[in-house]
Every structure is written in C-alpha cells, then in structure tokens.
Amino acid sequence: MIIDYNNIEEEHIEKFKGGEGSIFTRNFIDSENKIMQSRLKPHSSSGYHTHEGTSEIVYIISGTGYFMYDGQREDFHAGDVHYCPMGHGHAMHNDGEEDVVYFAIVPNHQTF
C-alpha cells in the first residue's frame, strides 16, 4: 500500500496535547496504526504524554530540537530516530528557527 500524503489534507493543530505553538500534520489512520507526516513550527512543542497501549517511532527529516523523554532531554537533528516505547512518556520541542519535519508511526498494541 502506498500512502500518498499529497492526497491527505493537512491539519493544523494548536497546542498539541497541551504543548505550545503549532503542528501541521497529514495522517493515515487505521485500526492498527497512525502514520504521520508532520511539521512542528519554530518555538513550538507537543505536550508531554505517556504512551498507554501504543508506542511511537519518530524519524527526523529536517530541523533540530529536543525530546523530553522520561524526564531526560535528548537533542535531535535530521536523520535521528526517536523511539518512545509503550508505558514511557515524551514531548517534542522545536527550539530552532526552522520547521522540524518528521515522519512518525504510532502502532496500537491493543489490537495485536
């Protein structure tokens, strides 16, 4: 299956999960996965959240920033992959001047 993000409407989300600023995202969602292509705007963040019944894999396409992962800061740049296993928490922060563009997969472990 090919997921063509050019044919998926981009959604604008303010203060995602209680964070700051804006995220623009195109999402493919079925009963087993959420597969996202997203942009986190400069000086924006997602809110800290714990993955209950899911995990998340985030591939950084461009930009720099950091994750708060289980209370620890982890800086990232293009080419890095961040993994948040089920039962762990994280938040993404763009402290730079350019969008952070990323691809993320959130498997729903409750369906397996």
PDB file of N, CA and C in Angstrom:
ATOM      1  N   MET A   1       0.850  -1.173   0.000  1.00  0.00           N
ATOM      2  CA  MET A   1       0.000   0.000   0.000  1.00  0.00           C
ATOM      3  C   MET A   1       0.898   1.239   0.000  1.00  0.00           C
ATOM      4  N   ILE A   2       0.622   2.168  -0.871  1.00  0.00           N
ATOM      5  CA  ILE A   2       1.303   3.453  -0.904  1.00  0.00           C
ATOM      6  C   ILE A   2       0.424   4.478  -0.188  1.00  0.00           C
ATOM      7  N   ILE A   3       1.011   5.210   0.732  1.00  0.00           N
ATOM      8  CA  ILE A   3       0.315   6.321   1.387  1.00  0.00           C
ATOM      9  C   ILE A   3       0.824   7.591   0.729  1.00  0.00           C
ATOM     10  N   ASP A   4      -0.033   8.274  -0.016  1.00  0.00           N
ATOM     11  CA  ASP A   4       0.336   9.494  -0.723  1.00  0.00           C
ATOM     12  C   ASP A   4      -0.120  10.690   0.101  1.00  0.00           C
ATOM     13  N   TYR A   5       0.811  11.271   0.837  1.00  0.00           N
ATOM     14  CA  TYR A   5       0.457  12.393   1.706  1.00  0.00           C
ATOM     15  C   TYR A   5       0.006  13.628   0.935  1.00  0.00           C
ATOM     16  N   ASN A   6       0.319  13.691  -0.353  1.00  0.00           N
ATOM     17  CA  ASN A   6      -0.171  14.804  -1.179  1.00  0.00           C
ATOM     18  C   ASN A   6      -1.686  14.765  -1.333  1.00  0.00           C
ATOM     19  N   ASN A   7      -2.280  13.594  -1.117  1.00  0.00           N
ATOM     20  CA  ASN A   7      -3.731  13.446  -1.228  1.00  0.00           C
ATOM     21  C   ASN A   7      -4.433  13.397   0.126  1.00  0.00           C
ATOM     22  N   ILE A   8      -3.713  13.716   1.194  1.00  0.00           N
ATOM     23  CA  ILE A   8      -4.291  13.769   2.534  1.00  0.00           C
ATOM     24  C   ILE A   8      -4.258  15.222   2.989  1.00  0.00           C
ATOM     25  N   GLU A   9      -5.401  15.733   3.393  1.00  0.00           N
ATOM     26  CA  GLU A   9      -5.490  17.127   3.820  1.00  0.00           C
ATOM     27  C   GLU A   9      -4.632  17.383   5.051  1.00  0.00           C
ATOM     28  N   GLU A  10      -3.898  18.485   5.015  1.00  0.00           N
ATOM     29  CA  GLU A  10      -3.066  18.865   6.149  1.00  0.00           C
ATOM     30  C   GLU A  10      -3.938  19.491   7.236  1.00  0.00           C
ATOM     31  N   GLU A  11      -3.743  19.023   8.456  1.00  0.00           N
ATOM     32  CA  GLU A  11      -4.489  19.523   9.610  1.00  0.00           C
ATOM     33  C   GLU A  11      -3.579  20.428  10.438  1.00  0.00           C
ATOM     34  N   HIS A  12      -4.088  21.551  10.889  1.00  0.00           N
ATOM     35  CA  HIS A  12      -3.351  22.477  11.746  1.00  0.00           C
ATOM     36  C   HIS A  12      -3.840  22.282  13.173  1.00  0.00           C
ATOM     37  N   ILE A  13      -2.914  21.992  14.085  1.00  0.00           N
ATOM     38  CA  ILE A  13      -3.268  21.764  15.477  1.00  0.00           C
ATOM     39  C   ILE A  13      -2.500  22.757  16.350  1.00  0.00           C
ATOM     40  N   GLU A  14      -3.223  23.529  17.122  1.00  0.00           N
ATOM     41  CA  GLU A  14      -2.612  24.439  18.100  1.00  0.00           C
ATOM     42  C   GLU A  14      -2.480  23.719  19.435  1.00  0.00           C
ATOM     43  N   LYS A  15      -1.352  23.899  20.090  1.00  0.00           N
ATOM     44  CA  LYS A  15      -1.111  23.380  21.440  1.00  0.00           C
ATOM     45  C   LYS A  15      -1.402  21.887  21.538  1.00  0.00           C
ATOM     46  N   PHE A  16      -0.795  21.098  20.636  1.00  0.00           N
ATOM     47  CA  PHE A  16      -0.990  19.651  20.563  1.00  0.00           C
ATOM     48  C   PHE A  16      -0.674  18.999  21.910  1.00  0.00           C
ATOM     49  N   LYS A  17      -1.638  18.284  22.436  1.00  0.00           N
ATOM     50  CA  LYS A  17      -1.537  17.576  23.723  1.00  0.00           C
ATOM     51  C   LYS A  17      -1.092  18.506  24.854  1.00  0.00           C
ATOM     52  N   GLY A  18      -1.480  19.782  24.761  1.00  0.00           N
ATOM     53  CA  GLY A  18      -1.150  20.741  25.802  1.00  0.00           C
ATOM     54  C   GLY A  18       0.186  21.443  25.607  1.00  0.00           C
ATOM     55  N   GLY A  19       0.808  21.251  24.458  1.00  0.00           N
ATOM     56  CA  GLY A  19       2.081  21.916  24.178  1.00  0.00           C
ATOM     57  C   GLY A  19       1.884  23.364  23.781  1.00  0.00           C
ATOM     58  N   GLU A  20       2.887  23.925  23.124  1.00  0.00           N
ATOM     59  CA  GLU A  20       2.871  25.324  22.706  1.00  0.00           C
ATOM     60  C   GLU A  20       2.968  25.415  21.191  1.00  0.00           C
ATOM     61  N   GLY A  21       2.354  26.438  20.613  1.00  0.00           N
ATOM     62  CA  GLY A  21       2.508  26.711  19.190  1.00  0.00           C
ATOM     63  C   GLY A  21       1.729  25.770  18.302  1.00  0.00           C
ATOM     64  N   SER A  22       2.301  25.505  17.104  1.00  0.00           N
ATOM     65  CA  SER A  22       1.550  24.832  16.037  1.00  0.00           C
ATOM     66  C   SER A  22       2.253  23.605  15.466  1.00  0.00           C
ATOM     67  N   ILE A  23       1.432  22.620  15.158  1.00  0.00           N
ATOM     68  CA  ILE A  23       1.846  21.450  14.390  1.00  0.00           C
ATOM     69  C   ILE A  23       0.935  21.369  13.170  1.00  0.00           C
ATOM     70  N   PHE A  24       1.531  21.070  12.016  1.00  0.00           N
ATOM     71  CA  PHE A  24       0.779  20.797  10.801  1.00  0.00           C
ATOM     72  C   PHE A  24       1.029  19.335  10.467  1.00  0.00           C
ATOM     73  N   THR A  25      -0.039  18.563  10.256  1.00  0.00           N
ATOM     74  CA  THR A  25       0.136  17.126  10.095  1.00  0.00           C
ATOM     75  C   THR A  25      -0.805  16.549   9.047  1.00  0.00           C
ATOM     76  N   ARG A  26      -0.322  15.523   8.381  1.00  0.00           N
ATOM     77  CA  ARG A  26      -1.122  14.706   7.464  1.00  0.00           C
ATOM     78  C   ARG A  26      -1.052  13.290   8.015  1.00  0.00           C
ATOM     79  N   ASN A  27      -2.226  12.698   8.290  1.00  0.00           N
ATOM     80  CA  ASN A  27      -2.271  11.416   8.997  1.00  0.00           C
ATOM     81  C   ASN A  27      -3.015  10.344   8.224  1.00  0.00           C
ATOM     82  N   PHE A  28      -2.438   9.155   8.211  1.00  0.00           N
ATOM     83  CA  PHE A  28      -3.133   7.954   7.763  1.00  0.00           C
ATOM     84  C   PHE A  28      -3.415   7.155   9.029  1.00  0.00           C
ATOM     85  N   ILE A  29      -4.681   6.796   9.249  1.00  0.00           N
ATOM     86  CA  ILE A  29      -5.063   6.087  10.465  1.00  0.00           C
ATOM     87  C   ILE A  29      -5.935   4.895  10.100  1.00  0.00           C
ATOM     88  N   ASP A  30      -5.562   3.727  10.633  1.00  0.00           N
ATOM     89  CA  ASP A  30      -6.450   2.565  10.560  1.00  0.00           C
ATOM     90  C   ASP A  30      -6.534   1.970  11.962  1.00  0.00           C
ATOM     91  N   SER A  31      -7.081   0.780  12.099  1.00  0.00           N
ATOM     92  CA  SER A  31      -7.287   0.209  13.438  1.00  0.00           C
ATOM     93  C   SER A  31      -5.983  -0.212  14.116  1.00  0.00           C
ATOM     94  N   GLU A  32      -4.890  -0.311  13.365  1.00  0.00           N
ATOM     95  CA  GLU A  32      -3.638  -0.809  13.931  1.00  0.00           C
ATOM     96  C   GLU A  32      -2.527   0.222  14.025  1.00  0.00           C
ATOM     97  N   ASN A  33      -2.597   1.307  13.226  1.00  0.00           N
ATOM     98  CA  ASN A  33      -1.506   2.273  13.179  1.00  0.00           C
ATOM     99  C   ASN A  33      -2.003   3.681  12.890  1.00  0.00           C
ATOM    100  N   LYS A  34      -1.228   4.629  13.362  1.00  0.00           N
ATOM    101  CA  LYS A  34      -1.349   6.025  12.939  1.00  0.00           C
ATOM    102  C   LYS A  34       0.005   6.363  12.320  1.00  0.00           C
ATOM    103  N   ILE A  35      -0.005   6.771  11.049  1.00  0.00           N
ATOM    104  CA  ILE A  35       1.224   7.050  10.314  1.00  0.00           C
ATOM    105  C   ILE A  35       1.159   8.504   9.871  1.00  0.00           C
ATOM    106  N   MET A  36       2.121   9.311  10.357  1.00  0.00           N
ATOM    107  CA  MET A  36       2.025  10.764  10.214  1.00  0.00           C
ATOM    108  C   MET A  36       3.230  11.356   9.498  1.00  0.00           C
ATOM    109  N   GLN A  37       2.954  12.375   8.707  1.00  0.00           N
ATOM    110  CA  GLN A  37       3.992  13.247   8.166  1.00  0.00           C
ATOM    111  C   GLN A  37       3.654  14.638   8.699  1.00  0.00           C
ATOM    112  N   SER A  38       4.554  15.214   9.480  1.00  0.00           N
ATOM    113  CA  SER A  38       4.194  16.417  10.233  1.00  0.00           C
ATOM    114  C   SER A  38       5.301  17.454  10.221  1.00  0.00           C
ATOM    115  N   ARG A  39       4.897  18.694  10.564  1.00  0.00           N
ATOM    116  CA  ARG A  39       5.821  19.825  10.718  1.00  0.00           C
ATOM    117  C   ARG A  39       5.537  20.503  12.046  1.00  0.00           C
ATOM    118  N   LEU A  40       6.544  20.594  12.883  1.00  0.00           N
ATOM    119  CA  LEU A  40       6.453  21.315  14.149  1.00  0.00           C
ATOM    120  C   LEU A  40       7.093  22.680  13.933  1.00  0.00           C
ATOM    121  N   LYS A  41       6.315  23.728  14.097  1.00  0.00           N
ATOM    122  CA  LYS A  41       6.765  25.082  13.810  1.00  0.00           C
ATOM    123  C   LYS A  41       7.812  25.546  14.833  1.00  0.00           C
ATOM    124  N   PRO A  42       8.643  26.534  14.447  1.00  0.00           N
ATOM    125  CA  PRO A  42       9.655  27.059  15.379  1.00  0.00           C
ATOM    126  C   PRO A  42       9.025  27.505  16.700  1.00  0.00           C
ATOM    127  N   HIS A  43       9.739  27.217  17.778  1.00  0.00           N
ATOM    128  CA  HIS A  43       9.344  27.599  19.137  1.00  0.00           C
ATOM    129  C   HIS A  43       8.011  26.969  19.546  1.00  0.00           C
ATOM    130  N   SER A  44       7.721  25.795  18.976  1.00  0.00           N
ATOM    131  CA  SER A  44       6.506  25.038  19.309  1.00  0.00           C
ATOM    132  C   SER A  44       6.900  23.719  19.961  1.00  0.00           C
ATOM    133  N   SER A  45       5.921  23.081  20.588  1.00  0.00           N
ATOM    134  CA  SER A  45       6.163  21.785  21.229  1.00  0.00           C
ATOM    135  C   SER A  45       4.880  20.980  21.264  1.00  0.00           C
ATOM    136  N   SER A  46       5.046  19.681  21.391  1.00  0.00           N
ATOM    137  CA  SER A  46       3.915  18.840  21.765  1.00  0.00           C
ATOM    138  C   SER A  46       3.903  18.791  23.290  1.00  0.00           C
ATOM    139  N   GLY A  47       2.748  18.534  23.855  1.00  0.00           N
ATOM    140  CA  GLY A  47       2.679  18.386  25.306  1.00  0.00           C
ATOM    141  C   GLY A  47       3.238  17.037  25.726  1.00  0.00           C
ATOM    142  N   TYR A  48       3.770  16.969  26.932  1.00  0.00           N
ATOM    143  CA  TYR A  48       4.296  15.709  27.457  1.00  0.00           C
ATOM    144  C   TYR A  48       3.144  14.719  27.611  1.00  0.00           C
ATOM    145  N   HIS A  49       3.327  13.515  27.095  1.00  0.00           N
ATOM    146  CA  HIS A  49       2.291  12.498  27.188  1.00  0.00           C
ATOM    147  C   HIS A  49       2.922  11.114  27.292  1.00  0.00           C
ATOM    148  N   THR A  50       2.198  10.210  27.917  1.00  0.00           N
ATOM    149  CA  THR A  50       2.645   8.831  28.092  1.00  0.00           C
ATOM    150  C   THR A  50       1.905   7.942  27.104  1.00  0.00           C
ATOM    151  N   HIS A  51       2.617   7.002  26.500  1.00  0.00           N
ATOM    152  CA  HIS A  51       2.007   6.081  25.541  1.00  0.00           C
ATOM    153  C   HIS A  51       1.450   4.872  26.283  1.00  0.00           C
ATOM    154  N   GLU A  52       0.135   4.839  26.388  1.00  0.00           N
ATOM    155  CA  GLU A  52      -0.585   3.725  27.013  1.00  0.00           C
ATOM    156  C   GLU A  52      -1.233   2.912  25.899  1.00  0.00           C
ATOM    157  N   GLY A  53      -0.784   1.700  25.685  1.00  0.00           N
ATOM    158  CA  GLY A  53      -1.333   0.851  24.632  1.00  0.00           C
ATOM    159  C   GLY A  53      -0.758   1.127  23.260  1.00  0.00           C
ATOM    160  N   THR A  54       0.146   2.100  23.169  1.00  0.00           N
ATOM    161  CA  THR A  54       0.825   2.436  21.914  1.00  0.00           C
ATOM    162  C   THR A  54       2.297   2.709  22.205  1.00  0.00           C
ATOM    163  N   SER A  55       3.076   2.775  21.149  1.00  0.00           N
ATOM    164  CA  SER A  55       4.447   3.276  21.213  1.00  0.00           C
ATOM    165  C   SER A  55       4.561   4.287  20.083  1.00  0.00           C
ATOM    166  N   GLU A  56       5.731   4.914  19.917  1.00  0.00           N
ATOM    167  CA  GLU A  56       5.903   5.851  18.815  1.00  0.00           C
ATOM    168  C   GLU A  56       7.340   5.840  18.328  1.00  0.00           C
ATOM    169  N   ILE A  57       7.482   5.845  17.011  1.00  0.00           N
ATOM    170  CA  ILE A  57       8.770   5.927  16.339  1.00  0.00           C
ATOM    171  C   ILE A  57       8.738   7.209  15.511  1.00  0.00           C
ATOM    172  N   VAL A  58       9.729   8.086  15.709  1.00  0.00           N
ATOM    173  CA  VAL A  58       9.773   9.385  15.033  1.00  0.00           C
ATOM    174  C   VAL A  58      11.094   9.500  14.280  1.00  0.00           C
ATOM    175  N   TYR A  59      11.024   9.666  12.954  1.00  0.00           N
ATOM    176  CA  TYR A  59      12.205   9.890  12.125  1.00  0.00           C
ATOM    177  C   TYR A  59      12.264  11.371  11.776  1.00  0.00           C
ATOM    178  N   ILE A  60      13.358  12.028  12.130  1.00  0.00           N
ATOM    179  CA  ILE A  60      13.516  13.466  11.883  1.00  0.00           C
ATOM    180  C   ILE A  60      14.044  13.654  10.459  1.00  0.00           C
ATOM    181  N   ILE A  61      13.245  14.306   9.620  1.00  0.00           N
ATOM    182  CA  ILE A  61      13.624  14.571   8.233  1.00  0.00           C
ATOM    183  C   ILE A  61      14.478  15.835   8.142  1.00  0.00           C
ATOM    184  N   SER A  62      14.046  16.909   8.828  1.00  0.00           N
ATOM    185  CA  SER A  62      14.832  18.147   8.834  1.00  0.00           C
ATOM    186  C   SER A  62      14.524  18.935  10.092  1.00  0.00           C
ATOM    187  N   GLY A  63      15.461  19.805  10.456  1.00  0.00           N
ATOM    188  CA  GLY A  63      15.309  20.634  11.635  1.00  0.00           C
ATOM    189  C   GLY A  63      16.055  20.075  12.829  1.00  0.00           C
ATOM    190  N   THR A  64      16.041  20.860  13.898  1.00  0.00           N
ATOM    191  CA  THR A  64      16.692  20.472  15.150  1.00  0.00           C
ATOM    192  C   THR A  64      15.776  20.807  16.313  1.00  0.00           C
ATOM    193  N   GLY A  65      16.016  20.155  17.421  1.00  0.00           N
ATOM    194  CA  GLY A  65      15.238  20.397  18.619  1.00  0.00           C
ATOM    195  C   GLY A  65      15.610  19.384  19.676  1.00  0.00           C
ATOM    196  N   TYR A  66      14.657  19.085  20.539  1.00  0.00           N
ATOM    197  CA  TYR A  66      14.914  18.082  21.568  1.00  0.00           C
ATOM    198  C   TYR A  66      13.618  17.414  22.001  1.00  0.00           C
ATOM    199  N   PHE A  67      13.761  16.214  22.514  1.00  0.00           N
ATOM    200  CA  PHE A  67      12.673  15.498  23.174  1.00  0.00           C
ATOM    201  C   PHE A  67      12.928  15.537  24.670  1.00  0.00           C
ATOM    202  N   MET A  68      11.874  15.667  25.448  1.00  0.00           N
ATOM    203  CA  MET A  68      11.929  15.334  26.861  1.00  0.00           C
ATOM    204  C   MET A  68      11.386  13.910  26.924  1.00  0.00           C
ATOM    205  N   TYR A  69      12.239  12.977  27.302  1.00  0.00           N
ATOM    206  CA  TYR A  69      11.894  11.555  27.303  1.00  0.00           C
ATOM    207  C   TYR A  69      12.121  11.006  28.706  1.00  0.00           C
ATOM    208  N   ASP A  70      11.044  10.615  29.358  1.00  0.00           N
ATOM    209  CA  ASP A  70      11.129  10.097  30.730  1.00  0.00           C
ATOM    210  C   ASP A  70      11.954  11.025  31.618  1.00  0.00           C
ATOM    211  N   GLY A  71      11.735  12.340  31.467  1.00  0.00           N
ATOM    212  CA  GLY A  71      12.394  13.320  32.316  1.00  0.00           C
ATOM    213  C   GLY A  71      13.798  13.721  31.889  1.00  0.00           C
ATOM    214  N   GLN A  72      14.290  13.170  30.789  1.00  0.00           N
ATOM    215  CA  GLN A  72      15.640  13.484  30.311  1.00  0.00           C
ATOM    216  C   GLN A  72      15.570  14.201  28.961  1.00  0.00           C
ATOM    217  N   ARG A  73      16.425  15.190  28.760  1.00  0.00           N
ATOM    218  CA  ARG A  73      16.497  15.913  27.489  1.00  0.00           C
ATOM    219  C   ARG A  73      17.360  15.123  26.510  1.00  0.00           C
ATOM    220  N   GLU A  74      16.838  14.953  25.280  1.00  0.00           N
ATOM    221  CA  GLU A  74      17.572  14.292  24.201  1.00  0.00           C
ATOM    222  C   GLU A  74      17.514  15.192  22.969  1.00  0.00           C
ATOM    223  N   ASP A  75      18.650  15.806  22.623  1.00  0.00           N
ATOM    224  CA  ASP A  75      18.719  16.668  21.449  1.00  0.00           C
ATOM    225  C   ASP A  75      18.649  15.825  20.180  1.00  0.00           C
ATOM    226  N   PHE A  76      18.029  16.372  19.131  1.00  0.00           N
ATOM    227  CA  PHE A  76      17.951  15.660  17.854  1.00  0.00           C
ATOM    228  C   PHE A  76      18.253  16.593  16.692  1.00  0.00           C
ATOM    229  N   HIS A  77      18.599  15.960  15.569  1.00  0.00           N
ATOM    230  CA  HIS A  77      18.795  16.667  14.300  1.00  0.00           C
ATOM    231  C   HIS A  77      18.378  15.736  13.167  1.00  0.00           C
ATOM    232  N   ALA A  78      18.379  16.248  11.941  1.00  0.00           N
ATOM    233  CA  ALA A  78      17.947  15.461  10.771  1.00  0.00           C
ATOM    234  C   ALA A  78      18.690  14.134  10.713  1.00  0.00           C
ATOM    235  N   GLY A  79      17.937  13.070  10.453  1.00  0.00           N
ATOM    236  CA  GLY A  79      18.499  11.726  10.360  1.00  0.00           C
ATOM    237  C   GLY A  79      18.366  10.914  11.627  1.00  0.00           C
ATOM    238  N   ASP A  80      18.063  11.553  12.751  1.00  0.00           N
ATOM    239  CA  ASP A  80      17.893  10.821  14.010  1.00  0.00           C
ATOM    240  C   ASP A  80      16.527  10.146  14.055  1.00  0.00           C
ATOM    241  N   VAL A  81      16.453   9.077  14.843  1.00  0.00           N
ATOM    242  CA  VAL A  81      15.193   8.387  15.113  1.00  0.00           C
ATOM    243  C   VAL A  81      14.989   8.376  16.625  1.00  0.00           C
ATOM    244  N   HIS A  82      13.812   8.796  17.040  1.00  0.00           N
ATOM    245  CA  HIS A  82      13.431   8.762  18.459  1.00  0.00           C
ATOM    246  C   HIS A  82      12.405   7.645  18.625  1.00  0.00           C
ATOM    247  N   TYR A  83      12.567   6.858  19.682  1.00  0.00           N
ATOM    248  CA  TYR A  83      11.628   5.774  19.979  1.00  0.00           C
ATOM    249  C   TYR A  83      11.098   5.961  21.384  1.00  0.00           C
ATOM    250  N   CYS A  84       9.782   5.938  21.519  1.00  0.00           N
ATOM    251  CA  CYS A  84       9.121   6.019  22.816  1.00  0.00           C
ATOM    252  C   CYS A  84       8.298   4.739  23.000  1.00  0.00           C
ATOM    253  N   PRO A  85       8.798   3.778  23.773  1.00  0.00           N
ATOM    254  CA  PRO A  85       8.070   2.523  23.970  1.00  0.00           C
ATOM    255  C   PRO A  85       6.791   2.716  24.777  1.00  0.00           C
ATOM    256  N   MET A  86       5.915   1.746  24.668  1.00  0.00           N
ATOM    257  CA  MET A  86       4.684   1.738  25.437  1.00  0.00           C
ATOM    258  C   MET A  86       5.014   1.882  26.926  1.00  0.00           C
ATOM    259  N   GLY A  87       4.246   2.724  27.620  1.00  0.00           N
ATOM    260  CA  GLY A  87       4.448   2.945  29.038  1.00  0.00           C
ATOM    261  C   GLY A  87       5.424   4.058  29.367  1.00  0.00           C
ATOM    262  N   HIS A  88       6.057   4.647  28.352  1.00  0.00           N
ATOM    263  CA  HIS A  88       7.008   5.737  28.551  1.00  0.00           C
ATOM    264  C   HIS A  88       6.404   7.042  28.038  1.00  0.00           C
ATOM    265  N   GLY A  89       6.998   8.172  28.450  1.00  0.00           N
ATOM    266  CA  GLY A  89       6.461   9.467  28.075  1.00  0.00           C
ATOM    267  C   GLY A  89       7.474  10.334  27.360  1.00  0.00           C
ATOM    268  N   HIS A  90       6.941  11.273  26.559  1.00  0.00           N
ATOM    269  CA  HIS A  90       7.818  12.185  25.829  1.00  0.00           C
ATOM    270  C   HIS A  90       7.064  13.431  25.376  1.00  0.00           C
ATOM    271  N   ALA A  91       7.843  14.436  24.988  1.00  0.00           N
ATOM    272  CA  ALA A  91       7.355  15.653  24.348  1.00  0.00           C
ATOM    273  C   ALA A  91       8.431  16.108  23.375  1.00  0.00           C
ATOM    274  N   MET A  92       8.018  16.625  22.223  1.00  0.00           N
ATOM    275  CA  MET A  92       8.954  17.130  21.214  1.00  0.00           C
ATOM    276  C   MET A  92       8.964  18.651  21.264  1.00  0.00           C
ATOM    277  N   HIS A  93      10.164  19.239  21.183  1.00  0.00           N
ATOM    278  CA  HIS A  93      10.329  20.690  21.233  1.00  0.00           C
ATOM    279  C   HIS A  93      11.146  21.158  20.028  1.00  0.00           C
ATOM    280  N   ASN A  94      10.661  22.176  19.349  1.00  0.00           N
ATOM    281  CA  ASN A  94      11.423  22.840  18.291  1.00  0.00           C
ATOM    282  C   ASN A  94      11.906  24.160  18.879  1.00  0.00           C
ATOM    283  N   ASP A  95      13.184  24.221  19.237  1.00  0.00           N
ATOM    284  CA  ASP A  95      13.742  25.452  19.782  1.00  0.00           C
ATOM    285  C   ASP A  95      14.550  26.208  18.732  1.00  0.00           C
ATOM    286  N   GLY A  96      14.389  25.809  17.462  1.00  0.00           N
ATOM    287  CA  GLY A  96      15.118  26.439  16.376  1.00  0.00           C
ATOM    288  C   GLY A  96      14.277  27.459  15.627  1.00  0.00           C
ATOM    289  N   GLU A  97      14.805  27.898  14.485  1.00  0.00           N
ATOM    290  CA  GLU A  97      14.153  28.921  13.660  1.00  0.00           C
ATOM    291  C   GLU A  97      13.517  28.348  12.397  1.00  0.00           C
ATOM    292  N   GLU A  98      13.611  27.033  12.188  1.00  0.00           N
ATOM    293  CA  GLU A  98      13.016  26.368  11.029  1.00  0.00           C
ATOM    294  C   GLU A  98      12.062  25.274  11.498  1.00  0.00           C
ATOM    295  N   ASP A  99      11.133  24.903  10.620  1.00  0.00           N
ATOM    296  CA  ASP A  99      10.234  23.791  10.941  1.00  0.00           C
ATOM    297  C   ASP A  99      11.034  22.523  11.218  1.00  0.00           C
ATOM    298  N   VAL A 100      10.567  21.723  12.160  1.00  0.00           N
ATOM    299  CA  VAL A 100      11.041  20.345  12.299  1.00  0.00           C
ATOM    300  C   VAL A 100      10.061  19.496  11.498  1.00  0.00           C
ATOM    301  N   VAL A 101      10.568  18.839  10.456  1.00  0.00           N
ATOM    302  CA  VAL A 101       9.753  17.966   9.620  1.00  0.00           C
ATOM    303  C   VAL A 101      10.073  16.533  10.041  1.00  0.00           C
ATOM    304  N   TYR A 102       9.017  15.753  10.292  1.00  0.00           N
ATOM    305  CA  TYR A 102       9.243  14.400  10.771  1.00  0.00           C
ATOM    306  C   TYR A 102       8.171  13.435  10.260  1.00  0.00           C
ATOM    307  N   PHE A 103       8.525  12.165  10.298  1.00  0.00           N
ATOM    308  CA  PHE A 103       7.648  11.063   9.934  1.00  0.00           C
ATOM    309  C   PHE A 103       7.507  10.205  11.182  1.00  0.00           C
ATOM    310  N   ALA A 104       6.281   9.904  11.581  1.00  0.00           N
ATOM    311  CA  ALA A 104       6.077   9.149  12.823  1.00  0.00           C
ATOM    312  C   ALA A 104       5.084   8.022  12.616  1.00  0.00           C
ATOM    313  N   ILE A 105       5.320   6.930  13.330  1.00  0.00           N
ATOM    314  CA  ILE A 105       4.427   5.774  13.329  1.00  0.00           C
ATOM    315  C   ILE A 105       4.048   5.463  14.765  1.00  0.00           C
ATOM    316  N   VAL A 106       2.742   5.363  15.012  1.00  0.00           N
ATOM    317  CA  VAL A 106       2.222   5.013  16.342  1.00  0.00           C
ATOM    318  C   VAL A 106       1.416   3.717  16.200  1.00  0.00           C
ATOM    319  N   PRO A 107       2.048   2.554  16.487  1.00  0.00           N
ATOM    320  CA  PRO A 107       1.308   1.298  16.460  1.00  0.00           C
ATOM    321  C   PRO A 107       0.393   1.165  17.667  1.00  0.00           C
ATOM    322  N   ASN A 108      -0.786   0.619  17.427  1.00  0.00           N
ATOM    323  CA  ASN A 108      -1.754   0.360  18.507  1.00  0.00           C
ATOM    324  C   ASN A 108      -1.552  -1.063  18.967  1.00  0.00           C
ATOM    325  N   HIS A 109      -0.853  -1.246  20.073  1.00  0.00           N
ATOM    326  CA  HIS A 109      -0.525  -2.589  20.565  1.00  0.00           C
ATOM    327  C   HIS A 109      -1.741  -3.327  21.112  1.00  0.00           C
ATOM    328  N   GLN A 110      -2.819  -2.633  21.382  1.00  0.00           N
ATOM    329  CA  GLN A 110      -4.016  -3.269  21.910  1.00  0.00           C
ATOM    330  C   GLN A 110      -4.742  -4.096  20.871  1.00  0.00           C
ATOM    331  N   THR A 111      -4.419  -3.900  19.579  1.00  0.00           N
ATOM    332  CA  THR A 111      -5.089  -4.660  18.529  1.00  0.00           C
ATOM    333  C   THR A 111      -4.329  -5.927  18.161  1.00  0.00           C
ATOM    334  N   PHE A 112      -3.111  -6.096  18.689  1.00  0.00           N
ATOM    335  CA  PHE A 112      -2.295  -7.267  18.309  1.00  0.00           C
ATOM    336  C   PHE A 112      -2.534  -8.436  19.216  1.00  0.00           C
TER     337      PHE A 112
END
